[in-house]
mmCIF file of C-alpha atoms in Angstrom:
data_model
loop_
_atom_site.group_PDB
_atom_site.id
_atom_site.type_symbol
_atom_site.label_atom_id
_atom_site.label_comp_id
_atom_site.label_asym_id
_atom_site.label_seq_id
_atom_site.Cartn_x
_atom_site.Cartn_y
_atom_site.Cartn_z
ATOM 1 C CA UNK E 268 26.168 -16.092 2.727
ATOM 2 C CA UNK E 269 28.443 -14.602 0.156
ATOM 3 C CA UNK E 270 27.443 -13.100 -2.707
ATOM 4 C CA UNK E 271 29.084 -13.221 -5.856
ATOM 5 C CA UNK E 272 29.869 -10.157 -7.405
ATOM 6 C CA UNK E 273 29.327 -11.152 -11.322
ATOM 7 C CA UNK E 274 26.187 -13.259 -10.371
ATOM 8 C CA UNK E 275 25.195 -10.150 -8.948
ATOM 9 C CA UNK E 276 25.944 -8.105 -12.234
ATOM 10 C CA UNK E 277 24.699 -10.647 -14.098
ATOM 11 C CA UNK E 278 21.460 -10.355 -12.294
ATOM 12 C CA UNK E 279 21.772 -6.952 -12.076
ATOM 13 C CA UNK E 280 21.944 -6.718 -16.116
ATOM 14 C CA UNK E 281 19.299 -8.925 -16.742
ATOM 15 C CA UNK E 282 16.604 -6.740 -14.866
ATOM 16 C CA UNK E 283 17.391 -3.616 -16.565
ATOM 17 C CA UNK E 284 17.317 -5.267 -20.358
ATOM 18 C CA UNK E 285 14.366 -7.121 -19.100
ATOM 19 C CA UNK E 286 12.928 -3.663 -18.074
ATOM 20 C CA UNK E 287 14.184 -1.913 -20.897
ATOM 21 C CA UNK E 288 12.333 -4.220 -23.128
ATOM 22 C CA UNK E 289 8.924 -4.089 -21.085
ATOM 23 C CA UNK E 290 8.819 -0.242 -20.969
ATOM 24 C CA UNK E 291 9.641 -0.166 -25.574
ATOM 25 C CA UNK E 292 6.591 -2.976 -25.428
ATOM 26 C CA UNK E 293 4.480 -0.412 -23.154
ATOM 27 C CA UNK E 294 5.194 2.640 -25.651
ATOM 28 C CA UNK E 295 4.215 -0.261 -28.664
ATOM 29 C CA UNK E 296 7.316 -2.000 -29.686
ATOM 30 C CA UNK E 297 5.926 -5.161 -30.462
ATOM 31 C CA UNK E 298 9.155 -6.795 -30.878
ATOM 32 C CA UNK E 299 10.632 -5.980 -27.436
ATOM 33 C CA UNK E 300 7.778 -7.314 -25.531
ATOM 34 C CA UNK E 301 7.763 -10.942 -27.425
ATOM 35 C CA UNK E 302 12.058 -10.534 -26.469
ATOM 36 C CA UNK E 303 10.473 -9.834 -22.936
ATOM 37 C CA UNK E 304 7.545 -12.234 -22.368
ATOM 38 C CA UNK E 305 10.734 -14.834 -24.262
ATOM 39 C CA UNK E 306 12.745 -14.189 -21.690
ATOM 40 C CA UNK E 307 10.283 -13.839 -18.798
ATOM 41 C CA UNK E 308 8.980 -17.300 -19.927
ATOM 42 C CA UNK E 309 12.509 -19.081 -19.002
ATOM 43 C CA UNK E 310 12.229 -17.423 -15.626
ATOM 44 C CA UNK E 311 9.237 -18.483 -14.786
ATOM 45 C CA UNK E 312 9.848 -22.259 -15.415
ATOM 46 C CA UNK E 313 12.313 -22.584 -13.421
ATOM 47 C CA UNK E 314 11.052 -20.412 -9.995
ATOM 48 C CA UNK E 315 7.417 -22.648 -10.609
ATOM 49 C CA UNK E 316 9.581 -25.444 -11.534
ATOM 50 C CA UNK E 317 11.263 -25.649 -7.890
ATOM 51 C CA UNK E 318 7.616 -25.014 -6.167
ATOM 52 C CA UNK E 319 5.655 -27.122 -8.279
ATOM 53 C CA UNK E 320 7.432 -30.334 -9.592
ATOM 54 C CA UNK E 321 4.252 -32.842 -9.848
ATOM 55 C CA UNK E 322 4.299 -32.734 -13.986
ATOM 56 C CA UNK E 323 5.902 -30.294 -16.623
ATOM 57 C CA UNK E 324 2.508 -29.942 -17.899
ATOM 58 C CA UNK E 325 1.105 -27.939 -15.004
ATOM 59 C CA UNK E 326 4.187 -26.256 -14.734
ATOM 60 C CA UNK E 327 3.776 -25.041 -18.810
ATOM 61 C CA UNK E 328 0.048 -24.244 -17.873
ATOM 62 C CA UNK E 329 1.413 -21.872 -14.886
ATOM 63 C CA UNK E 330 3.582 -20.429 -16.711
ATOM 64 C CA UNK E 331 0.891 -19.430 -19.613
ATOM 65 C CA UNK E 332 -1.359 -18.374 -17.444
ATOM 66 C CA UNK E 333 0.860 -16.072 -15.388
ATOM 67 C CA UNK E 334 1.892 -14.973 -19.151
ATOM 68 C CA UNK E 335 -1.140 -14.333 -19.204
ATOM 69 C CA UNK E 336 -1.989 -11.850 -16.320
ATOM 70 C CA UNK E 337 1.084 -10.163 -16.970
ATOM 71 C CA UNK E 338 -0.399 -9.530 -20.425
ATOM 72 C CA UNK E 339 -3.674 -8.359 -18.633
ATOM 73 C CA UNK E 340 -2.031 -6.271 -16.232
ATOM 74 C CA UNK E 341 0.809 -4.895 -18.248
ATOM 75 C CA UNK E 342 -0.913 -1.515 -17.827
ATOM 76 C CA UNK E 343 -0.736 -0.972 -13.891
ATOM 77 C CA UNK E 344 4.444 -1.934 -14.442
ATOM 78 C CA UNK E 345 5.223 1.130 -12.850
ATOM 79 C CA UNK E 346 8.821 1.599 -15.000
ATOM 80 C CA UNK E 347 9.928 3.197 -11.555
ATOM 81 C CA UNK E 348 9.676 -0.026 -10.015
ATOM 82 C CA UNK E 349 11.339 -3.619 -10.844
ATOM 83 C CA UNK E 350 10.385 -5.319 -13.267
ATOM 84 C CA UNK E 351 11.199 -8.882 -11.439
ATOM 85 C CA UNK E 352 9.361 -7.806 -8.151
ATOM 86 C CA UNK E 353 5.800 -7.158 -9.830
ATOM 87 C CA UNK E 354 6.252 -10.391 -11.902
ATOM 88 C CA UNK E 355 7.033 -12.680 -9.121
ATOM 89 C CA UNK E 356 4.110 -11.084 -7.081
ATOM 90 C CA UNK E 357 1.961 -12.012 -10.244
ATOM 91 C CA UNK E 358 3.482 -15.133 -10.546
ATOM 92 C CA UNK E 359 3.332 -16.384 -6.189
ATOM 93 C CA UNK E 360 -0.338 -15.581 -6.770
ATOM 94 C CA UNK E 361 -0.859 -17.156 -10.320
ATOM 95 C CA UNK E 362 0.554 -20.124 -8.132
ATOM 96 C CA UNK E 363 -1.503 -19.866 -4.659
ATOM 97 C CA UNK E 364 -4.022 -19.511 -7.200
ATOM 98 C CA UNK E 365 -3.504 -23.433 -8.675
ATOM 99 C CA UNK E 366 -3.273 -24.707 -5.394
ATOM 100 C CA UNK E 367 -6.363 -23.524 -3.725
ATOM 101 C CA UNK E 368 -7.942 -24.815 -7.499
ATOM 102 C CA UNK E 369 -6.095 -28.885 -7.033
ATOM 103 C CA UNK E 370 -7.632 -28.820 -3.229
ATOM 104 C CA UNK E 371 -3.691 -29.389 -2.083
ATOM 105 C CA UNK E 372 -2.375 -31.580 -4.736
ATOM 106 C CA UNK E 373 0.642 -30.530 -3.962
ATOM 107 C CA UNK E 374 4.257 -31.050 -5.862
ATOM 108 C CA UNK E 375 7.460 -29.776 -4.042
ATOM 109 C CA UNK E 376 6.336 -26.002 -2.068
ATOM 110 C CA UNK E 377 8.628 -23.685 -1.463
ATOM 111 C CA UNK E 378 7.508 -21.021 0.960
ATOM 112 C CA UNK E 379 6.326 -18.327 -1.475
ATOM 113 C CA UNK E 380 8.418 -15.645 0.318
ATOM 114 C CA UNK E 381 11.372 -17.250 0.674
ATOM 115 C CA UNK E 382 14.880 -15.977 -0.429
ATOM 116 C CA UNK E 383 14.332 -18.003 -3.850
ATOM 117 C CA UNK E 384 12.995 -16.230 -6.180
ATOM 118 C CA UNK E 385 11.581 -15.747 -10.163
ATOM 119 C CA UNK E 386 15.812 -14.993 -11.324
ATOM 120 C CA UNK E 387 18.009 -18.291 -10.819
ATOM 121 C CA UNK E 388 21.336 -15.775 -10.098
ATOM 122 C CA UNK E 389 19.221 -12.824 -8.571
ATOM 123 C CA UNK E 390 20.560 -12.365 -4.422
ATOM 124 C CA UNK E 391 17.290 -11.652 -3.197
ATOM 125 C CA UNK E 392 16.242 -8.267 -4.835
ATOM 126 C CA UNK E 393 13.173 -9.041 -6.122
ATOM 127 C CA UNK E 394 12.385 -11.230 -2.977
ATOM 128 C CA UNK E 395 13.419 -7.807 -0.676
ATOM 129 C CA UNK E 396 11.033 -5.964 -3.165
ATOM 130 C CA UNK E 397 8.272 -8.456 -2.956
ATOM 131 C CA UNK E 398 8.749 -8.022 0.954
ATOM 132 C CA UNK E 399 8.279 -4.673 0.946
ATOM 133 C CA UNK E 400 5.332 -4.899 -1.540
ATOM 134 C CA UNK E 401 3.651 -7.385 0.850
ATOM 135 C CA UNK E 402 4.657 -4.925 4.008
ATOM 136 C CA UNK E 403 2.767 -2.096 2.417
ATOM 137 C CA UNK E 404 -0.247 -4.171 1.282
ATOM 138 C CA UNK E 405 -0.539 -5.715 4.791
ATOM 139 C CA UNK E 406 -1.197 -1.854 6.006
ATOM 140 C CA UNK E 407 -4.032 -1.295 4.336
ATOM 141 C CA UNK E 408 -7.652 -1.971 5.675
ATOM 142 C CA UNK E 409 -8.668 -5.460 4.186
ATOM 143 C CA UNK E 410 -11.075 -3.610 1.995
ATOM 144 C CA UNK E 411 -9.024 -2.336 -0.102
ATOM 145 C CA UNK E 412 -6.289 -4.921 0.281
ATOM 146 C CA UNK E 413 -8.497 -7.820 -1.153
ATOM 147 C CA UNK E 414 -9.771 -6.061 -4.324
ATOM 148 C CA UNK E 415 -5.873 -4.778 -4.955
ATOM 149 C CA UNK E 416 -4.381 -8.456 -4.165
ATOM 150 C CA UNK E 417 -7.325 -9.818 -6.648
ATOM 151 C CA UNK E 418 -6.909 -7.427 -9.501
ATOM 152 C CA UNK E 419 -3.837 -5.816 -9.715
ATOM 153 C CA UNK E 420 -1.501 -8.569 -8.851
ATOM 154 C CA UNK E 421 -3.672 -11.524 -9.578
ATOM 155 C CA UNK E 422 -4.948 -10.881 -12.631
ATOM 156 C CA UNK E 423 -8.820 -11.429 -11.882
ATOM 157 C CA UNK E 424 -11.709 -8.964 -13.584
ATOM 158 C CA UNK E 425 -14.046 -6.666 -10.782
ATOM 159 C CA UNK E 426 -16.153 -8.922 -11.582
ATOM 160 C CA UNK E 427 -14.451 -12.521 -10.878
ATOM 161 C CA UNK E 428 -12.843 -10.859 -7.654
ATOM 162 C CA UNK E 429 -16.514 -10.067 -6.417
ATOM 163 C CA UNK E 430 -17.424 -13.670 -6.470
ATOM 164 C CA UNK E 431 -14.087 -14.652 -5.006
ATOM 165 C CA UNK E 432 -14.120 -12.580 -2.341
ATOM 166 C CA UNK E 433 -17.618 -11.789 -1.966
ATOM 167 C CA UNK E 434 -17.619 -8.492 -2.358
ATOM 168 C CA UNK E 435 -19.976 -5.682 -4.763
ATOM 169 C CA UNK E 436 -18.367 -5.388 -8.089
ATOM 170 C CA UNK E 437 -18.761 -1.294 -7.081
ATOM 171 C CA UNK E 438 -16.942 -2.428 -3.907
ATOM 172 C CA UNK E 439 -13.763 -3.790 -5.398
ATOM 173 C CA UNK E 440 -13.270 -0.708 -7.785
ATOM 174 C CA UNK E 441 -13.680 1.660 -4.610
ATOM 175 C CA UNK E 442 -11.357 -0.688 -3.137
ATOM 176 C CA UNK E 443 -8.506 -0.957 -5.566
ATOM 177 C CA UNK E 444 -9.152 2.873 -6.618
ATOM 178 C CA UNK E 445 -8.746 4.199 -2.933
ATOM 179 C CA UNK E 446 -6.594 1.199 -1.423
ATOM 180 C CA UNK E 447 -3.953 2.489 -4.677
ATOM 181 C CA UNK E 448 -4.089 6.112 -3.485
ATOM 182 C CA UNK E 449 -3.230 4.526 0.019
ATOM 183 C CA UNK E 450 -0.202 2.889 -1.568
ATOM 184 C CA UNK E 451 0.724 5.331 -3.335
ATOM 185 C CA UNK E 452 0.865 7.515 0.451
ATOM 186 C CA UNK E 453 3.027 5.045 2.020
ATOM 187 C CA UNK E 454 5.181 4.242 -0.482
ATOM 188 C CA UNK E 455 6.210 7.424 -0.473
ATOM 189 C CA UNK E 456 6.633 7.998 3.433
ATOM 190 C CA UNK E 457 8.833 5.126 2.349
ATOM 191 C CA UNK E 458 11.574 6.378 0.472
#
């Protein structure tokens, strides 16, 4: 597959712009936050429409749920990491939740970890980062991995994560705390 340099440059520029807006938003800039969410909405619709073609209303519901999860978990965004990978992970978990909740009522479903990714013009950069995060998570014991997947990536509250996993709320808190420390150590080893 040949990568179009202009397309790659546009994708990288869009990543920089959205990331700058998110960083400004985290510093309290409400206008930047609105712009960032509007920019992400367009790409989330494209990402989710490729995977769920049954009903435009269902796609829009998932876009809104994903934006809400982004809002609730914005404090977990690390400015030294790609925004696109973080957003794609949240969108993927929201989509997986939707499929679980709808008992297999599928539209067209492409694998979540395929070479397509959140940004239509991106050539695998976000996908590679997502695979890296997923690989790091797979290296964690389940007692730490599940709480992180549910709370940090899935947008669940501690109590919701406890109900979904069958773990206690305190086990979820401990799992997130210890798991995040372990993830940081694993990431440092790979740099």
